[in-house]
Each structure stands twice: as C-alpha cells, then as structure tokens.
mmCIF file of C-alpha atoms in Angstrom:
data_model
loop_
_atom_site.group_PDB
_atom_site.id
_atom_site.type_symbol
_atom_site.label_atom_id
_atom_site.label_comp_id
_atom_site.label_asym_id
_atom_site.label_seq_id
_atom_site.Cartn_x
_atom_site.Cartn_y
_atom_site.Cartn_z
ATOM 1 C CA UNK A 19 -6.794 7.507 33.972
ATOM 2 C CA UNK A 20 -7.387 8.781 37.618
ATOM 3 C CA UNK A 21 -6.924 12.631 36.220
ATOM 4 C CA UNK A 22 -9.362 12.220 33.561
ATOM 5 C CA UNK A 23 -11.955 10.693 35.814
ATOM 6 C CA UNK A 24 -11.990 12.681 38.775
ATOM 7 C CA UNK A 25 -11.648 15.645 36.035
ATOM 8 C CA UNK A 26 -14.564 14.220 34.304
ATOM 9 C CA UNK A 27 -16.411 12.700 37.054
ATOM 10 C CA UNK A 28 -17.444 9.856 34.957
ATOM 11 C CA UNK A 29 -15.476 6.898 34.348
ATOM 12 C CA UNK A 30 -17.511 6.388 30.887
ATOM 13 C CA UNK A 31 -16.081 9.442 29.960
ATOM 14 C CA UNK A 32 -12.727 9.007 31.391
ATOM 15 C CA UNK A 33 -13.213 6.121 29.217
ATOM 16 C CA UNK A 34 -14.695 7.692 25.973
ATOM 17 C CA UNK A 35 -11.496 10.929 26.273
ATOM 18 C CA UNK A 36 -8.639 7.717 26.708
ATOM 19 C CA UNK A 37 -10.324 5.320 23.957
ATOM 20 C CA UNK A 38 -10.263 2.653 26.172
ATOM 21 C CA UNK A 39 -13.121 0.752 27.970
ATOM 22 C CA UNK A 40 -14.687 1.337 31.237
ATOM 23 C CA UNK A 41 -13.799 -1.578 32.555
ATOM 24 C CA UNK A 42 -9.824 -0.647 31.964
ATOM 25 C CA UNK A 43 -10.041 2.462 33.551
ATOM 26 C CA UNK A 44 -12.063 0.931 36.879
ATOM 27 C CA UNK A 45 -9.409 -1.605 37.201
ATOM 28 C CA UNK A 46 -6.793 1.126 37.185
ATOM 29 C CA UNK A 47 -8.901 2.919 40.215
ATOM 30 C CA UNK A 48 -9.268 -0.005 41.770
ATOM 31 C CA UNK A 49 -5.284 -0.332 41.485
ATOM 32 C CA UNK A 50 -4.103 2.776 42.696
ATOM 33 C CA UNK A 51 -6.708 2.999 45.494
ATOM 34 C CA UNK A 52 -5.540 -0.398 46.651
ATOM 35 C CA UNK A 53 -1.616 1.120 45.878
ATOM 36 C CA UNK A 54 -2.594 3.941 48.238
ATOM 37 C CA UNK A 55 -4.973 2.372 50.980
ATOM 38 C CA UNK A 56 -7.257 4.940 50.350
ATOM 39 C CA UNK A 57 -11.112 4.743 48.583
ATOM 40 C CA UNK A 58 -10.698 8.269 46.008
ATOM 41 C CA UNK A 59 -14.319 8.106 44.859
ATOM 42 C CA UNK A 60 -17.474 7.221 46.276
ATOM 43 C CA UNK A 61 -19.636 5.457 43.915
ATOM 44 C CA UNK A 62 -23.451 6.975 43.850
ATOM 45 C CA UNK A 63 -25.657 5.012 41.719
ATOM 46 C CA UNK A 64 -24.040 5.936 38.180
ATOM 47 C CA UNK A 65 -21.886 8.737 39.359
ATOM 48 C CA UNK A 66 -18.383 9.043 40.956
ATOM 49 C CA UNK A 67 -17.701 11.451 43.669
ATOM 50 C CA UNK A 68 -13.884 12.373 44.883
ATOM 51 C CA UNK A 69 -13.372 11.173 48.431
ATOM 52 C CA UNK A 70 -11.628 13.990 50.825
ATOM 53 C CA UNK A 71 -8.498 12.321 50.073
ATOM 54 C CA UNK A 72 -9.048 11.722 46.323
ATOM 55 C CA UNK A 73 -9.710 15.478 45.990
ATOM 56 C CA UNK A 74 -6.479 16.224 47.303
ATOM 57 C CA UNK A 75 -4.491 13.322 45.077
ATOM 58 C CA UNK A 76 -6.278 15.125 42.212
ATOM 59 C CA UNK A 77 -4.778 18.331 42.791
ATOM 60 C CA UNK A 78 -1.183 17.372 43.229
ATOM 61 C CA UNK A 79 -1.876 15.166 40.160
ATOM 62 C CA UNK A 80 -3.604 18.006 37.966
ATOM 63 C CA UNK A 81 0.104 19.911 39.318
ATOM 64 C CA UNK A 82 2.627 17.676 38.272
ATOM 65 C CA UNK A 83 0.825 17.559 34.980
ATOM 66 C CA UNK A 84 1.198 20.871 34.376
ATOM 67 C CA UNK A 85 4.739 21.397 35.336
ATOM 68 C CA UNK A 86 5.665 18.116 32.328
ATOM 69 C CA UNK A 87 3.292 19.762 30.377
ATOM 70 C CA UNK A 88 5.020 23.364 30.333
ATOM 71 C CA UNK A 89 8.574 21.569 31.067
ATOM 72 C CA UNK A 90 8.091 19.806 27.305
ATOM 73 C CA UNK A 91 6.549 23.013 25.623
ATOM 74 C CA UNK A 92 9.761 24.508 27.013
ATOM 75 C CA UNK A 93 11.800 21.573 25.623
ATOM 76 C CA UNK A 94 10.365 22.030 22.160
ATOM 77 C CA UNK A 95 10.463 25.852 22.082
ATOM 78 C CA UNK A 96 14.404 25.085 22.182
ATOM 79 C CA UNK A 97 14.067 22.788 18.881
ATOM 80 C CA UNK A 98 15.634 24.822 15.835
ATOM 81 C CA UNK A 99 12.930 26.024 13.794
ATOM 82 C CA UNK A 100 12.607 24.370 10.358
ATOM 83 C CA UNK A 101 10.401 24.813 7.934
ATOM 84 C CA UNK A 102 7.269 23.368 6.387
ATOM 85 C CA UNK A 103 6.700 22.031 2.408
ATOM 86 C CA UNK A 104 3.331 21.547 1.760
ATOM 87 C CA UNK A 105 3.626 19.434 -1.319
ATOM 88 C CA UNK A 106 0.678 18.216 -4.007
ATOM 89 C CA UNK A 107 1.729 14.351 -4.223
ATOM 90 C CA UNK A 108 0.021 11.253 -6.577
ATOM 91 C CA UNK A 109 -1.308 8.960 -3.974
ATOM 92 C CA UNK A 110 -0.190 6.211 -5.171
ATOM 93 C CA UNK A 111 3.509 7.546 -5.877
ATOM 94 C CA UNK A 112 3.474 8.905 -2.369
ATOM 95 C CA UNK A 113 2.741 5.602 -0.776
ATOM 96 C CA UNK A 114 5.101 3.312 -3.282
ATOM 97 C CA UNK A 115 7.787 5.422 -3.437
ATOM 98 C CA UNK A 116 8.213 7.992 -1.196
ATOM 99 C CA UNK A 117 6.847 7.675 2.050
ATOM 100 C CA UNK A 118 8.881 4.287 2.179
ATOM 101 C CA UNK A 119 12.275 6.970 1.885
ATOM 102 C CA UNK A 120 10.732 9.655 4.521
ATOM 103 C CA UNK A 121 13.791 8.170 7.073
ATOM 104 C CA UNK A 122 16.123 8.901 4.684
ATOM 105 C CA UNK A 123 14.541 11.980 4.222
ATOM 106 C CA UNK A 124 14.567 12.849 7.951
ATOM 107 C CA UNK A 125 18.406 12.017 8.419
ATOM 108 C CA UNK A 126 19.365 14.315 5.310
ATOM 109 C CA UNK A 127 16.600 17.181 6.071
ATOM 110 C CA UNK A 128 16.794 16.868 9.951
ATOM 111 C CA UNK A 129 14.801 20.612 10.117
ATOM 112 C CA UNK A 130 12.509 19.695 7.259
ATOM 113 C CA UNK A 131 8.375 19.146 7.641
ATOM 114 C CA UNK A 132 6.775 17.562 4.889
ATOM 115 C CA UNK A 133 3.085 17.605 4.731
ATOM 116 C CA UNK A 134 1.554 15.517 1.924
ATOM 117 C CA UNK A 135 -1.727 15.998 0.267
ATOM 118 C CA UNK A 136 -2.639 13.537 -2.390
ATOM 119 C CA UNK A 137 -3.964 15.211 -6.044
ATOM 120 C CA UNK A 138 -4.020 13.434 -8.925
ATOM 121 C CA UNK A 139 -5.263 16.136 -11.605
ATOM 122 C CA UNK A 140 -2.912 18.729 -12.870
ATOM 123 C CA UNK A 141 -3.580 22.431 -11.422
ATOM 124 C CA UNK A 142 -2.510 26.024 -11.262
ATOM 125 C CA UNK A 143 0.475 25.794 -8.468
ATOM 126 C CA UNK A 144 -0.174 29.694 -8.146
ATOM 127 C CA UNK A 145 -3.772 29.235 -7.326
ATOM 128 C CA UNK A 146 -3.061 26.949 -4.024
ATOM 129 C CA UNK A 147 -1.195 27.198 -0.878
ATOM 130 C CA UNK A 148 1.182 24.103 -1.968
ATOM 131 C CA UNK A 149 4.926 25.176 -2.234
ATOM 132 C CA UNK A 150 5.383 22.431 -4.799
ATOM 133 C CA UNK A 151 3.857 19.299 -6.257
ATOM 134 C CA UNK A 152 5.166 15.842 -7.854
ATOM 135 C CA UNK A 153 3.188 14.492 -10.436
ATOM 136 C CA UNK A 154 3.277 12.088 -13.475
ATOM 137 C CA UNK A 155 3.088 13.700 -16.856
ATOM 138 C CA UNK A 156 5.226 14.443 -20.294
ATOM 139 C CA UNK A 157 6.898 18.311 -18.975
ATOM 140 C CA UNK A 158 6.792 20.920 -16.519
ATOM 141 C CA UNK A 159 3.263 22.668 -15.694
ATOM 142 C CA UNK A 160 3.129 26.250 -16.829
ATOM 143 C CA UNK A 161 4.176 28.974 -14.745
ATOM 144 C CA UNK A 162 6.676 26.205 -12.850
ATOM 145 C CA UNK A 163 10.384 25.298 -12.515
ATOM 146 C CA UNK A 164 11.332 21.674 -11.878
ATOM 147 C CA UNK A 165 12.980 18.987 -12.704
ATOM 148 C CA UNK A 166 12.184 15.414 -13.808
ATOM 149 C CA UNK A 167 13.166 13.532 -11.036
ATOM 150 C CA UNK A 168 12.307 10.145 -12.407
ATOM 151 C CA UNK A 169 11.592 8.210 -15.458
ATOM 152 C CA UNK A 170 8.590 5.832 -15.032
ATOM 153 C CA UNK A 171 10.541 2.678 -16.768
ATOM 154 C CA UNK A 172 9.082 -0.507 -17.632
ATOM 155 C CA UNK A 173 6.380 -1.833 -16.022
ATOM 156 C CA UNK A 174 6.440 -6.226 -15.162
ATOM 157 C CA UNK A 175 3.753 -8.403 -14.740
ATOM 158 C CA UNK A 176 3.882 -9.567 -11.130
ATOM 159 C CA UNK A 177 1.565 -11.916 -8.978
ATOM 160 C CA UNK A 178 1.731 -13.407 -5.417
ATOM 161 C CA UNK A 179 4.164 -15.967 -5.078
ATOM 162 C CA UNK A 180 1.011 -18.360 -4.027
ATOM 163 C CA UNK A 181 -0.741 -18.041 -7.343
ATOM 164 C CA UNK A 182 1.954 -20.012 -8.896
ATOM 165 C CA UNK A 183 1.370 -23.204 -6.741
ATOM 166 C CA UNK A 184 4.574 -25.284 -6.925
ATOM 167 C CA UNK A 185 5.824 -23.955 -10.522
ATOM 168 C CA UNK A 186 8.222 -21.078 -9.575
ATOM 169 C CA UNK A 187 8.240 -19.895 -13.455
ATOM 170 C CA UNK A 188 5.713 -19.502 -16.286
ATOM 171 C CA UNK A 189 5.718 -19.163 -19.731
ATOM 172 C CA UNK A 190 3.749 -16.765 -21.381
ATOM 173 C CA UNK A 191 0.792 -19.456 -22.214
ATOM 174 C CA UNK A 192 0.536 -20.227 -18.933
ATOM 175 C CA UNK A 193 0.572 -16.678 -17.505
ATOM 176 C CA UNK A 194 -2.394 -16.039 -19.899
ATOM 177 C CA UNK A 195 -4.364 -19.043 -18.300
ATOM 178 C CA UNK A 196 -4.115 -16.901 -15.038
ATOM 179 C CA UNK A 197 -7.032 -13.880 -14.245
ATOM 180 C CA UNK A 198 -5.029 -10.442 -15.221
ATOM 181 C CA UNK A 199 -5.612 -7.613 -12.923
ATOM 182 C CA UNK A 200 -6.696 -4.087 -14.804
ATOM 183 C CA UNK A 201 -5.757 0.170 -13.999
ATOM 184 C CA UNK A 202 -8.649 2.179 -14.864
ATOM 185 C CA UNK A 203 -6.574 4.641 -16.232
ATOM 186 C CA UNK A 204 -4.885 2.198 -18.174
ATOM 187 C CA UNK A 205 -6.813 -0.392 -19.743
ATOM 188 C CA UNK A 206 -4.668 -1.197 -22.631
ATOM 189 C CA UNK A 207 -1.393 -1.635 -20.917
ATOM 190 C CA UNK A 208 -1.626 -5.589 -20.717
ATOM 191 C CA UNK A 209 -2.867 -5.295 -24.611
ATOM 192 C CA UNK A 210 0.392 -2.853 -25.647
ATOM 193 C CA UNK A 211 2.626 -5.078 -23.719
ATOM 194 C CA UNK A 212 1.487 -8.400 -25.000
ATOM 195 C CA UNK A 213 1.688 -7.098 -28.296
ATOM 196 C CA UNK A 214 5.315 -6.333 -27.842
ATOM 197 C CA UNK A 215 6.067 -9.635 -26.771
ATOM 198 C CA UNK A 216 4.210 -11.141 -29.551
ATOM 199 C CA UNK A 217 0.972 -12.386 -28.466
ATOM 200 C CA UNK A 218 -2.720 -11.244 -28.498
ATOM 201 C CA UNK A 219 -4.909 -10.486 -25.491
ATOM 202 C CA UNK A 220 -7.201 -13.106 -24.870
ATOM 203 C CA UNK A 221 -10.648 -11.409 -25.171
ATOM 204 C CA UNK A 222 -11.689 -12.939 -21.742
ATOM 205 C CA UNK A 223 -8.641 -11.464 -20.467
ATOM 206 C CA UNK A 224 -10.528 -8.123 -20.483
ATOM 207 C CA UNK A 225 -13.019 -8.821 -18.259
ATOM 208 C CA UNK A 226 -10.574 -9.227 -15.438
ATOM 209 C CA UNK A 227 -10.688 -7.175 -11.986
ATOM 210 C CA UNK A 228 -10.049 -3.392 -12.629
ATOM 211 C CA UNK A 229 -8.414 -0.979 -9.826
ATOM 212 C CA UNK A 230 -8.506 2.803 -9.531
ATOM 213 C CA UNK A 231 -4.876 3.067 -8.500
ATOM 214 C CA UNK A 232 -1.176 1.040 -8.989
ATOM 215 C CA UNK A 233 -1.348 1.121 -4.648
ATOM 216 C CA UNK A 234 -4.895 -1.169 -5.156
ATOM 217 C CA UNK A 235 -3.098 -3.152 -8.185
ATOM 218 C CA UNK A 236 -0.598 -4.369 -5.781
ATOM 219 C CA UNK A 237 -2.333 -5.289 -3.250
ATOM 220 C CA UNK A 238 -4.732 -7.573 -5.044
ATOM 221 C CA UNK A 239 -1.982 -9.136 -7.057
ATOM 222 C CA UNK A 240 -0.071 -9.567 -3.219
ATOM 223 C CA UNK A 241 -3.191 -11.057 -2.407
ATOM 224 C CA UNK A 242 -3.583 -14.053 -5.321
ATOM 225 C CA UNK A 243 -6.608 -12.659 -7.307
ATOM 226 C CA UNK A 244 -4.346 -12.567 -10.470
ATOM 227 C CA UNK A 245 -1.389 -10.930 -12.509
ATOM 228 C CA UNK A 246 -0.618 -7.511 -12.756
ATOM 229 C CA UNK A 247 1.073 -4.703 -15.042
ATOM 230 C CA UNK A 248 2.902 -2.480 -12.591
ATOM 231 C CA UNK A 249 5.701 -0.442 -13.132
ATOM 232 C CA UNK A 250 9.096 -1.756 -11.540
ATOM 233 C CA UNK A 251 9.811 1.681 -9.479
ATOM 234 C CA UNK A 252 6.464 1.442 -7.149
ATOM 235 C CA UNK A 253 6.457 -2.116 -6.052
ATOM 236 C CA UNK A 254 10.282 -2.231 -5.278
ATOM 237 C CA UNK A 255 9.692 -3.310 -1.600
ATOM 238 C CA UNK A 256 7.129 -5.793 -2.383
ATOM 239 C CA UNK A 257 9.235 -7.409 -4.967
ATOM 240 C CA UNK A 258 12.243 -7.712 -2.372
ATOM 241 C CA UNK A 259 10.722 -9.030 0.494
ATOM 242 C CA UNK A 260 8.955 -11.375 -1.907
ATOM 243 C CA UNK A 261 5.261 -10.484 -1.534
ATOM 244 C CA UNK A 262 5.134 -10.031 -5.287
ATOM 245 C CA UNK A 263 7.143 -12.345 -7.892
ATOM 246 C CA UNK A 264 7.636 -11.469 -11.440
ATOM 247 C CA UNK A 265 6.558 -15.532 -12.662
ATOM 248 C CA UNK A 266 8.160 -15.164 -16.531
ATOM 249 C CA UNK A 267 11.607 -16.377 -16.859
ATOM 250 C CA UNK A 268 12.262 -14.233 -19.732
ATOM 251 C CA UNK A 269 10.744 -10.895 -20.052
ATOM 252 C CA UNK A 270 9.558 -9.683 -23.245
ATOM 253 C CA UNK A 271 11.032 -5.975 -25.260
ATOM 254 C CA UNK A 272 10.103 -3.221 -23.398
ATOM 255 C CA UNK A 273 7.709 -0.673 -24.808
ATOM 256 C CA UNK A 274 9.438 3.104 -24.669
ATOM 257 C CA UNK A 275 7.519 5.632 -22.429
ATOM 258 C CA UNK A 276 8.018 8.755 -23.093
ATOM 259 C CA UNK A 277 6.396 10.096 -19.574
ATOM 260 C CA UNK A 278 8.210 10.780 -15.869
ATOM 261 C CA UNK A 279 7.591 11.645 -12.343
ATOM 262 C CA UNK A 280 8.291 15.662 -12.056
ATOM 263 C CA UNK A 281 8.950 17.778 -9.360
ATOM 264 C CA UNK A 282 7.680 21.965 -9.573
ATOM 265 C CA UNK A 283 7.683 24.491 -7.455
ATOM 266 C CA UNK A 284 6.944 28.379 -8.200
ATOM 267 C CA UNK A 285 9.543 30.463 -10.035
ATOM 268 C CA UNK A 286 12.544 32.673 -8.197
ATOM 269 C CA UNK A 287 12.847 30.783 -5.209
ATOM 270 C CA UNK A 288 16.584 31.775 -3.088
ATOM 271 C CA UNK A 289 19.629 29.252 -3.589
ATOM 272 C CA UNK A 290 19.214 28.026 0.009
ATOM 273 C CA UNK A 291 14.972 27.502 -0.245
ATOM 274 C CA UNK A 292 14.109 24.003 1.662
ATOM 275 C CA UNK A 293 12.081 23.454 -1.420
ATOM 276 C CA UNK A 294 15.233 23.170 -3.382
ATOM 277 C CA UNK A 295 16.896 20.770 -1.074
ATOM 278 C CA UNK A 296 14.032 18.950 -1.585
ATOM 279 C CA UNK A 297 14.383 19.079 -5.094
ATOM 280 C CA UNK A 298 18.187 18.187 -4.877
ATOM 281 C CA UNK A 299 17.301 15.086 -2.191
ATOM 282 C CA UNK A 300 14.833 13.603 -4.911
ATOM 283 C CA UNK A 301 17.165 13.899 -7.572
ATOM 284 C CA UNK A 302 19.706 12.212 -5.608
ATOM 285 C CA UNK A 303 17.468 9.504 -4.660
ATOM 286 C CA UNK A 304 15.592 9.120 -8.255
ATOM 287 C CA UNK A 305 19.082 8.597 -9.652
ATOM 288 C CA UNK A 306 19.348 4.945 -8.156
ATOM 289 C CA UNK A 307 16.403 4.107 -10.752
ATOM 290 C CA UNK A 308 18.895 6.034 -13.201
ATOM 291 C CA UNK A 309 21.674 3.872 -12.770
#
C-alpha cells in the first residue's frame, strides 16, 4: 500500500488501484510509520507529500519490487512452454460438466491451456480462431473430425431436498401437485416424459417458471421453487452432495435420445496435436457415463 501511495500521491487512489478503502490503506501508513519511527508523508489539506525519509523508503521499496518482479518473470520464462486450445464450449455443459474435471484435466495435461468461450449456435469451425468446439447435436459439423464423446442419457426430475418437507419420497400424484420448472428450448420435455410414464400434463403445469439454460434449471430447483427435468450427466455434483434429490421412488421408462455431446476440431491435425489429447482425455472421462 505504501508503494502505490507515495507512487500515486493520493491515498484515494492508492485506494481505488488496490480495491480497498481509504481508510485500510491509512491504517497501513499509520502502521509502518509507527513500525519505523518515522512520519513518510506530510498531510496538506487533501494531498500527501513524501517526507525526506519517506522518499528514500520509496526508492528502496520501488527496488526490491523490481528485482521480485524480474526474479518471477525469470522464474516463469523457465516453465516448459505448452500450448493453448481455444475451444467453442455450451455454457451450460462447460459449467456442469467440465469445468468441475479441469483438476483432472491439469494433472493429465500438466502443459495444457484451455481457454473457454461459451457458443451455443452451431458455426463454421474454419471461419473462427477456435481450434475446436464441444457442442450438443445429432453428428459431426461439416468440414470437422470428432468424436462423440458423450451420450446425453436420461434426464430425472429433481427438486431441493426442502421442497419435500418431511416425506423423503413421492409418488407421481404428488410430484404433479408440486410447481414444475420449464427449459426454453425444451418445453415439452416434462409432457414427453410424463407420457412415457403414463400420465398427462396437468394444463396448469405449463404455466410453471421457464429458464434459458439446464445451469439456471438447477439452481432454481436447488433453491425450492419446484421440480425439474434435467439430464443425469450435468447435475452429478449436485445430486451427490445432496443439493438436488430425485423425490420418485420408482422412475418411469426412459424415452430414447438419439442426440450427444461432440467434440470437433479441423481436419489433418499431427498424431501428437494437444487438441487430440484433448480429444483422447474426454473420451476417457465421458466413458464413466458409458459404463
């Protein structure tokens, strides 16, 4: 705090460049100046002035600083150089699925920098600066080579463990007395379901909540506004540490979907390409789902 202000000459902006408040940094002034036994700034009206002595602390402090600084540029010019994926993701995959493995990732792929930028339309691969891109669909994207890495599987109706009160199951009566929780891109999931267990969608049912994406979904179901249809694969952690609870002792027949989670990159990449171990990591990892 002591560079930035005598730097600065402002303890507001010492302040402002740390993200702290004013009063922080003035305590820590007052602190080292007691530390020291010397006053480094004279205070004039609103501005701060370095005292003979504090110009000379600021030196030798502005010194050391730049010795760590070049000592850890030195350090990290010594790292082995990896290399960067810049990979097209599904937000809502990314944050479910994968960004919960990235420590895995890091211990298998120590050289490995994976930047994520979230797209949720198809696109020309060729057209962008993105090495490769996961997305949900039925079959590679022209021009690509891939693999599926991931079958979608069957989604469960889940709510928070609150919303159940005292009853630790339901039937499905009494899951249809509860408010059901809607995708936008989805709306007839909780209709197709029902339907293969048997029942009819309440009419009311339909004018439950609806949610742009399966990351919003879980969170208002974690949160007790109702029931939701969610696929099993993106709400894995939730489930086991018990912020979501599937409430029906018996699940109904699953309905069969045809659509998977794909990973493509461009064509005639070399054996030893980090995108392929990339590829080869998420096939190794979507294989638990496989199992």
């Amino acid at each position: 705090m002591f560079e930035a202000a005598a730097r600065l000459g402002s303890f507001t902006r010492a302040a402002d460049e740390l993200a702290v408040t004013e009063s922080a940094v003035c305590r820590q002034i007052a602190g080292l100046e007691a530390r020291l036994g010397v006053p480094l700034f004279h205070r004039i009206r609103k501005r701060i002035v370095l005292t003979p002595a504090g110009g000379t602390y600021a030196e030798e402090v502005r010194e050391r600083l730049d010795q760590i600084e070049q000592v850890t540029l030195d350090v990290m010019a010594q790292r082995p150089r990896g290399r960067a994926i810049e990979l097209a993701i599904g937000p809502t995959f990314a944050s479910q699925w994968l960004i919960p493995r990235l420590p895995l990732l890091a211990r298998a792929l120590p050289d490995l920098t994976l930047h994520l930028s979230a797209r949720t339309e198809a696109f020309e691969l060729s057209d962008t600066a993105f090495d490769a891109a996961i997305y949900y669909g039925e079959g590679l994207w022209p021009g690509t080579q891939g693999e599926r890495i991931l079958q979608e599987g069957p989604s469960v109706p889940v709510c928070s463990p609150a919303l159940l009160g005292r009853r630790k199951r339901l039937d499905l009566d009494q899951l249809l007395e509860l408010p059901l929780l809607h995708l936008n891109t989805r709306l007839r999931a909780w209709g197709d379901w029902l339907a293969a267990a048997g029942a009819a969608l309440p009419p009311q049912a339909l004018r439950g909540p609806r949610y742009d994406l399966y990351t919003m979904l879980a969170q208002a179901a974690a949160a007790g506004i109702g029931v939701a249809l969610i696929p099993r694969i993106l709400i894995t952690e939730e489930l086991a540490q018990g912020r979501l609870v599937v409430p029906l002792a018996t699940l109904p027949a699953q309905i069969d979907n045809r659509k998977a989670y794909y990973f493509v990159h461009r064509r005639g990449l070399p054996a030893d390409d980090k995108v392929l171990q990339l590829r080869d990591w998420l096939l190794e990892h979507g294989a638990e789902h496989r199992a």
